């Protein structure tokens, strides 16, 4: 009988009044802990980033493709929008649905306003929510967000809530962990990691 590998993580995205906060744990697993310092929040352009959950090789391939296509678009047409990156990503994932990239991604960006979308491994796009959570620790983090989130929160309040939600998952979900909570903000000034 084949042993099933269990993997997990917790990532989240929240819109606040001036931008988007993305956060994730830093542990990667494959039946055991591979790393406690895995990067799961990635800038794609100066104003667009994503959180990653899934198979590391698939994630790395998707990120390389998105960065390359975004740079090409920038050279030929000017800056790509958040919707443009999400459409590209959705098309790539959908076209590989028979051999899917095993990923769950949240894309946050700031064009004229903050934007946040969730994308499943087959290219389905979730929109219209003020926050999304992915990964094995999602039920724990979602409970924290549902009890405390408001749309008019400040950046500082949103960052603190993101840390609390991911930390709650780290404490109770065996597949969520790492040495820290990785947090980034995307606003009119661009992408920046919060120390």
Short mmCIF file of C-alpha atoms in Angstrom, two decimals, residues 42-138:
data_model
loop_
_atom_site.label_atom_id
_atom_site.label_comp_id
_atom_site.label_asym_id
_atom_site.label_seq_id
_atom_site.Cartn_x
_atom_site.Cartn_y
_atom_site.Cartn_z
CA UNK A 42 6.83 36.55 -3.65
CA UNK A 43 6.86 39.89 -5.48
CA UNK A 44 6.00 39.48 -9.16
CA UNK A 45 6.21 43.17 -10.07
CA UNK A 46 6.67 46.32 -8.02
CA UNK A 47 2.90 46.41 -7.27
CA UNK A 48 1.85 42.74 -7.46
CA UNK A 49 2.75 39.79 -5.24
CA UNK A 50 1.44 36.35 -4.36
CA UNK A 51 1.40 33.79 -1.59
CA UNK A 52 2.15 30.17 -2.38
CA UNK A 53 0.99 26.81 -1.10
CA UNK A 54 1.67 23.50 -2.79
CA UNK A 55 4.50 21.60 -4.44
CA UNK A 56 7.69 23.68 -4.35
CA UNK A 57 8.87 22.78 -7.87
CA UNK A 58 5.50 23.71 -9.37
CA UNK A 59 5.46 26.97 -7.42
CA UNK A 60 8.96 27.89 -8.59
CA UNK A 61 8.04 27.22 -12.23
CA UNK A 62 4.89 29.35 -11.98
CA UNK A 63 6.77 32.25 -10.34
CA UNK A 64 9.52 32.19 -12.99
CA UNK A 65 6.90 32.25 -15.74
CA UNK A 66 4.91 35.10 -14.16
CA UNK A 67 8.01 37.24 -13.61
CA UNK A 68 9.25 36.69 -17.16
CA UNK A 69 5.87 37.37 -18.79
CA UNK A 70 5.33 40.46 -16.61
CA UNK A 71 8.72 41.87 -17.66
CA UNK A 72 7.96 41.20 -21.33
CA UNK A 73 4.58 42.88 -20.96
CA UNK A 74 6.27 45.85 -19.24
CA UNK A 75 8.74 46.26 -22.13
CA UNK A 76 6.08 46.01 -24.83
CA UNK A 77 3.01 47.65 -23.27
CA UNK A 78 3.85 49.36 -19.99
CA UNK A 79 3.00 47.95 -16.58
CA UNK A 80 0.79 44.89 -16.24
CA UNK A 81 -2.22 45.14 -13.94
CA UNK A 82 -3.20 42.79 -11.14
CA UNK A 83 -6.08 41.53 -13.28
CA UNK A 84 -3.61 40.93 -16.12
CA UNK A 85 -1.34 38.78 -13.94
CA UNK A 86 -4.35 36.85 -12.60
CA UNK A 87 -5.69 36.25 -16.12
CA UNK A 88 -2.28 35.03 -17.30
CA UNK A 89 -1.95 32.77 -14.27
CA UNK A 90 -5.48 31.42 -14.66
CA UNK A 91 -4.85 30.62 -18.33
CA UNK A 92 -1.57 28.84 -17.57
CA UNK A 93 -3.10 26.74 -14.80
CA UNK A 94 -6.25 25.96 -16.79
CA UNK A 95 -4.28 24.86 -19.85
CA UNK A 96 -2.38 22.37 -17.64
CA UNK A 97 -5.44 20.95 -15.89
CA UNK A 98 -4.73 17.38 -17.08
CA UNK A 99 -1.28 17.62 -15.46
CA UNK A 100 -1.88 20.45 -13.00
CA UNK A 101 0.57 22.58 -11.19
CA UNK A 102 -0.18 21.59 -7.59
CA UNK A 103 -0.58 25.08 -6.17
CA UNK A 104 -3.00 27.30 -4.30
CA UNK A 105 -2.18 30.95 -4.81
CA UNK A 106 -3.37 34.30 -3.52
CA UNK A 107 -2.55 37.33 -5.67
CA UNK A 108 -2.56 40.79 -4.15
CA UNK A 109 -1.87 44.00 -5.97
CA UNK A 110 -2.39 47.72 -6.08
CA UNK A 111 -3.40 49.39 -9.34
CA UNK A 112 -5.78 52.27 -8.71
CA UNK A 113 -7.03 50.43 -5.64
CA UNK A 114 -6.10 47.31 -3.66
CA UNK A 115 -7.01 43.97 -5.24
CA UNK A 116 -6.99 40.42 -3.88
CA UNK A 117 -7.83 37.16 -5.67
CA UNK A 118 -7.49 33.43 -4.97
CA UNK A 119 -6.53 30.96 -7.71
CA UNK A 120 -6.94 27.18 -7.52
CA UNK A 121 -4.70 24.60 -9.29
CA UNK A 122 -7.05 24.44 -12.29
CA UNK A 123 -7.19 28.19 -12.91
CA UNK A 124 -10.42 29.01 -11.08
CA UNK A 125 -10.35 32.57 -9.75
CA UNK A 126 -12.04 33.68 -6.53
CA UNK A 127 -12.85 37.38 -6.25
CA UNK A 128 -15.05 39.72 -4.28
CA UNK A 129 -13.80 38.86 -0.80
CA UNK A 130 -11.88 41.15 1.54
CA UNK A 131 -9.72 38.26 2.73
CA UNK A 132 -8.74 34.76 1.63
CA UNK A 133 -6.88 31.95 3.41
CA UNK A 134 -5.22 28.85 1.93
CA UNK A 135 -3.55 25.73 3.26
CA UNK A 136 -4.00 23.13 5.96
CA UNK A 137 -4.14 25.78 8.69
CA UNK A 138 -6.85 27.75 6.89
#
